[in-house]
Amino acid sequence: MKFRLLLFAVLSIFFINGNAQNIVTLSETPDQITCQVTVTGVKEKKATEAAESALRYALFFRGLPDSKYCKTPLTGTDERVTSQHPQYFKEMFEKGRFSTFITNIYFENYTKKNKISVICFTVNLKALRLDLETQGVKRRFGI
């Protein structure tokens, strides 16, 4: 029951804040990744929040197909990991802890007519992976 509520909360945050049309990897190293996130249907003030939510969900549960170092998701595609570590994911998703791993945000473009935003994020992957390991969410080799 808790899993369903947490999953519903995560997905509703993702879909209420808009839809990520596209997440493109611009540059990456084993330690960090820079992605360009395009979000539609969201006003300019909420665009960064919606794009960050989309990027967070993709990194944790979907992976980035055009990435060399994040092709597979950080926690695996099984979203039940959120029910196994509810406090960690509550802090990460609801309390903004993911923002501490973002080293740079650049708002590239906003089209008011269609409400299309393009935002670039640089995420410290090394610190994020280390955090997942120290919190017991992920082992060094596998989940």
PDB file of C-alpha atoms in Angstrom:
ATOM      1  CA  MET A   1       0.000   0.000   0.000  1.00  0.00           C
ATOM      2  CA  LYS A   2       2.814   2.419   0.911  1.00  0.00           C
ATOM      3  CA  PHE A   3       4.555   1.540  -2.347  1.00  0.00           C
ATOM      4  CA  ARG A   4       1.491   2.437  -4.377  1.00  0.00           C
ATOM      5  CA  LEU A   5       1.074   5.741  -2.566  1.00  0.00           C
ATOM      6  CA  LEU A   6       4.725   6.657  -3.019  1.00  0.00           C
ATOM      7  CA  LEU A   7       4.701   5.598  -6.667  1.00  0.00           C
ATOM      8  CA  PHE A   8       1.512   7.599  -7.241  1.00  0.00           C
ATOM      9  CA  ALA A   9       3.093  10.660  -5.596  1.00  0.00           C
ATOM     10  CA  VAL A  10       6.247  10.401  -7.702  1.00  0.00           C
ATOM     11  CA  LEU A  11       4.365   9.884 -10.954  1.00  0.00           C
ATOM     12  CA  SER A  12       1.844  12.631 -10.212  1.00  0.00           C
ATOM     13  CA  ILE A  13       4.640  15.100  -9.528  1.00  0.00           C
ATOM     14  CA  PHE A  14       6.207  14.073 -12.827  1.00  0.00           C
ATOM     15  CA  PHE A  15       3.031  14.394 -14.885  1.00  0.00           C
ATOM     16  CA  ILE A  16       1.470  17.408 -13.158  1.00  0.00           C
ATOM     17  CA  ASN A  17       4.584  19.480 -13.711  1.00  0.00           C
ATOM     18  CA  GLY A  18       4.539  18.932 -17.449  1.00  0.00           C
ATOM     19  CA  ASN A  19       5.876  16.486 -19.951  1.00  0.00           C
ATOM     20  CA  ALA A  20       9.482  16.063 -20.878  1.00  0.00           C
ATOM     21  CA  GLN A  21       9.553  15.950 -24.615  1.00  0.00           C
ATOM     22  CA  ASN A  22      13.219  15.257 -24.873  1.00  0.00           C
ATOM     23  CA  ILE A  23      16.269  14.610 -22.703  1.00  0.00           C
ATOM     24  CA  VAL A  24      19.508  14.829 -24.634  1.00  0.00           C
ATOM     25  CA  THR A  25      22.990  14.165 -23.282  1.00  0.00           C
ATOM     26  CA  LEU A  26      25.248  17.052 -24.281  1.00  0.00           C
ATOM     27  CA  SER A  27      28.473  15.973 -22.605  1.00  0.00           C
ATOM     28  CA  GLU A  28      29.548  13.480 -19.993  1.00  0.00           C
ATOM     29  CA  THR A  29      32.391  11.993 -18.043  1.00  0.00           C
ATOM     30  CA  PRO A  30      32.258   9.168 -15.508  1.00  0.00           C
ATOM     31  CA  ASP A  31      31.910  11.856 -12.822  1.00  0.00           C
ATOM     32  CA  GLN A  32      29.304  14.201 -14.311  1.00  0.00           C
ATOM     33  CA  ILE A  33      26.733  14.520 -17.051  1.00  0.00           C
ATOM     34  CA  THR A  34      25.260  17.550 -18.794  1.00  0.00           C
ATOM     35  CA  CYS A  35      21.759  17.094 -20.205  1.00  0.00           C
ATOM     36  CA  GLN A  36      19.387  19.311 -22.114  1.00  0.00           C
ATOM     37  CA  VAL A  37      15.758  18.817 -21.044  1.00  0.00           C
ATOM     38  CA  THR A  38      12.847  20.095 -23.119  1.00  0.00           C
ATOM     39  CA  VAL A  39       9.548  20.514 -21.245  1.00  0.00           C
ATOM     40  CA  THR A  40       6.181  21.524 -22.696  1.00  0.00           C
ATOM     41  CA  GLY A  41       2.977  22.785 -21.161  1.00  0.00           C
ATOM     42  CA  VAL A  42       4.558  24.544 -18.192  1.00  0.00           C
ATOM     43  CA  LYS A  43       4.909  28.249 -17.479  1.00  0.00           C
ATOM     44  CA  GLU A  44       8.398  29.690 -17.328  1.00  0.00           C
ATOM     45  CA  LYS A  45       8.454  29.950 -13.515  1.00  0.00           C
ATOM     46  CA  LYS A  46       7.768  26.224 -13.058  1.00  0.00           C
ATOM     47  CA  ALA A  47       9.809  24.980 -16.027  1.00  0.00           C
ATOM     48  CA  THR A  48      13.048  24.367 -14.123  1.00  0.00           C
ATOM     49  CA  GLU A  49      11.225  22.356 -11.466  1.00  0.00           C
ATOM     50  CA  ALA A  50       9.418  20.266 -14.088  1.00  0.00           C
ATOM     51  CA  ALA A  51      12.604  19.655 -16.077  1.00  0.00           C
ATOM     52  CA  GLU A  52      14.521  18.655 -12.949  1.00  0.00           C
ATOM     53  CA  SER A  53      11.753  16.216 -12.034  1.00  0.00           C
ATOM     54  CA  ALA A  54      11.851  14.661 -15.499  1.00  0.00           C
ATOM     55  CA  LEU A  55      15.634  14.354 -15.434  1.00  0.00           C
ATOM     56  CA  ARG A  56      15.595  12.858 -11.937  1.00  0.00           C
ATOM     57  CA  TYR A  57      13.029  10.243 -12.942  1.00  0.00           C
ATOM     58  CA  ALA A  58      14.985   9.368 -16.084  1.00  0.00           C
ATOM     59  CA  LEU A  59      18.292   9.023 -14.227  1.00  0.00           C
ATOM     60  CA  PHE A  60      16.880   6.876 -11.426  1.00  0.00           C
ATOM     61  CA  PHE A  61      14.366   4.651 -13.240  1.00  0.00           C
ATOM     62  CA  ARG A  62      14.751   4.847 -17.038  1.00  0.00           C
ATOM     63  CA  GLY A  63      18.316   5.664 -18.019  1.00  0.00           C
ATOM     64  CA  LEU A  64      19.410   7.872 -20.887  1.00  0.00           C
ATOM     65  CA  PRO A  65      19.689   5.985 -24.179  1.00  0.00           C
ATOM     66  CA  ASP A  66      22.175   8.393 -25.767  1.00  0.00           C
ATOM     67  CA  SER A  67      24.479   8.370 -22.740  1.00  0.00           C
ATOM     68  CA  LYS A  68      27.627   6.322 -22.362  1.00  0.00           C
ATOM     69  CA  TYR A  69      27.711   6.364 -18.543  1.00  0.00           C
ATOM     70  CA  CYS A  70      23.976   6.558 -17.715  1.00  0.00           C
ATOM     71  CA  LYS A  71      22.507   4.234 -20.320  1.00  0.00           C
ATOM     72  CA  THR A  72      21.149   2.071 -17.493  1.00  0.00           C
ATOM     73  CA  PRO A  73      19.168   3.650 -14.637  1.00  0.00           C
ATOM     74  CA  LEU A  74      20.922   4.351 -11.346  1.00  0.00           C
ATOM     75  CA  THR A  75      18.502   2.227  -9.292  1.00  0.00           C
ATOM     76  CA  GLY A  76      17.257  -0.156 -11.984  1.00  0.00           C
ATOM     77  CA  THR A  77      13.955  -0.145 -13.822  1.00  0.00           C
ATOM     78  CA  ASP A  78      12.084  -1.789 -10.958  1.00  0.00           C
ATOM     79  CA  GLU A  79      10.422   1.095  -9.132  1.00  0.00           C
ATOM     80  CA  ARG A  80       9.789  -1.101  -6.080  1.00  0.00           C
ATOM     81  CA  VAL A  81      13.110   0.172  -4.779  1.00  0.00           C
ATOM     82  CA  THR A  82      11.149   3.245  -3.638  1.00  0.00           C
ATOM     83  CA  SER A  83       9.130   1.096  -1.235  1.00  0.00           C
ATOM     84  CA  GLN A  84      12.282  -0.552   0.091  1.00  0.00           C
ATOM     85  CA  HIS A  85      13.885   2.823   0.893  1.00  0.00           C
ATOM     86  CA  PRO A  86      10.931   5.205   1.356  1.00  0.00           C
ATOM     87  CA  GLN A  87      12.747   7.781   3.496  1.00  0.00           C
ATOM     88  CA  TYR A  88      15.601   8.142   1.014  1.00  0.00           C
ATOM     89  CA  PHE A  89      13.305   8.661  -1.974  1.00  0.00           C
ATOM     90  CA  LYS A  90      11.032  11.001  -0.011  1.00  0.00           C
ATOM     91  CA  GLU A  91      14.027  13.216   0.692  1.00  0.00           C
ATOM     92  CA  MET A  92      15.321  12.868  -2.867  1.00  0.00           C
ATOM     93  CA  PHE A  93      12.028  13.559  -4.669  1.00  0.00           C
ATOM     94  CA  GLU A  94       9.876  15.628  -2.326  1.00  0.00           C
ATOM     95  CA  LYS A  95      12.356  17.530  -0.173  1.00  0.00           C
ATOM     96  CA  GLY A  96      14.687  18.562  -3.006  1.00  0.00           C
ATOM     97  CA  ARG A  97      17.776  16.577  -2.056  1.00  0.00           C
ATOM     98  CA  PHE A  98      18.431  15.815  -5.725  1.00  0.00           C
ATOM     99  CA  SER A  99      19.135  19.517  -6.252  1.00  0.00           C
ATOM    100  CA  THR A 100      22.295  19.207  -4.153  1.00  0.00           C
ATOM    101  CA  PHE A 101      23.785  16.973  -6.863  1.00  0.00           C
ATOM    102  CA  ILE A 102      23.137  19.527  -9.615  1.00  0.00           C
ATOM    103  CA  THR A 103      26.209  21.656 -10.138  1.00  0.00           C
ATOM    104  CA  ASN A 104      24.864  23.914 -12.892  1.00  0.00           C
ATOM    105  CA  ILE A 105      21.475  24.920 -14.308  1.00  0.00           C
ATOM    106  CA  TYR A 106      21.198  26.989 -17.461  1.00  0.00           C
ATOM    107  CA  PHE A 107      17.804  28.138 -18.766  1.00  0.00           C
ATOM    108  CA  GLU A 108      18.381  28.165 -22.533  1.00  0.00           C
ATOM    109  CA  ASN A 109      15.065  29.062 -24.092  1.00  0.00           C
ATOM    110  CA  TYR A 110      11.363  29.603 -23.430  1.00  0.00           C
ATOM    111  CA  THR A 111       8.642  29.943 -26.057  1.00  0.00           C
ATOM    112  CA  LYS A 112       5.650  31.612 -24.463  1.00  0.00           C
ATOM    113  CA  LYS A 113       3.159  30.743 -27.201  1.00  0.00           C
ATOM    114  CA  ASN A 114       3.608  26.960 -26.910  1.00  0.00           C
ATOM    115  CA  LYS A 115       5.065  26.932 -23.371  1.00  0.00           C
ATOM    116  CA  ILE A 116       8.191  25.111 -24.448  1.00  0.00           C
ATOM    117  CA  SER A 117      11.235  25.364 -22.187  1.00  0.00           C
ATOM    118  CA  VAL A 118      14.768  24.166 -22.830  1.00  0.00           C
ATOM    119  CA  ILE A 119      16.965  23.821 -19.752  1.00  0.00           C
ATOM    120  CA  CYS A 120      20.486  22.393 -19.313  1.00  0.00           C
ATOM    121  CA  PHE A 121      21.532  20.576 -16.143  1.00  0.00           C
ATOM    122  CA  THR A 122      24.937  19.351 -15.017  1.00  0.00           C
ATOM    123  CA  VAL A 123      24.654  16.534 -12.480  1.00  0.00           C
ATOM    124  CA  ASN A 124      27.482  15.220 -10.305  1.00  0.00           C
ATOM    125  CA  LEU A 125      27.075  11.485 -10.990  1.00  0.00           C
ATOM    126  CA  LYS A 126      30.003  10.422  -8.857  1.00  0.00           C
ATOM    127  CA  ALA A 127      28.514  12.017  -5.751  1.00  0.00           C
ATOM    128  CA  LEU A 128      25.036  10.723  -6.564  1.00  0.00           C
ATOM    129  CA  ARG A 129      26.257   7.140  -6.994  1.00  0.00           C
ATOM    130  CA  LEU A 130      28.302   7.379  -3.812  1.00  0.00           C
ATOM    131  CA  ASP A 131      25.247   8.666  -1.964  1.00  0.00           C
ATOM    132  CA  LEU A 132      23.154   5.745  -3.234  1.00  0.00           C
ATOM    133  CA  GLU A 133      25.841   3.344  -2.014  1.00  0.00           C
ATOM    134  CA  THR A 134      26.344   4.929   1.429  1.00  0.00           C
ATOM    135  CA  GLN A 135      22.592   5.061   2.045  1.00  0.00           C
ATOM    136  CA  GLY A 136      22.284   1.363   1.171  1.00  0.00           C
ATOM    137  CA  VAL A 137      20.008   1.899  -1.827  1.00  0.00           C
ATOM    138  CA  LYS A 138      22.497   0.460  -4.295  1.00  0.00           C
ATOM    139  CA  ARG A 139      25.534  -1.734  -3.930  1.00  0.00           C
ATOM    140  CA  ARG A 140      28.750  -0.800  -5.664  1.00  0.00           C
ATOM    141  CA  PHE A 141      28.222  -3.580  -8.224  1.00  0.00           C
ATOM    142  CA  GLY A 142      24.509  -3.889  -8.977  1.00  0.00           C
ATOM    143  CA  ILE A 143      21.411  -3.271  -6.938  1.00  0.00           C
TER     144      ILE A 143
END
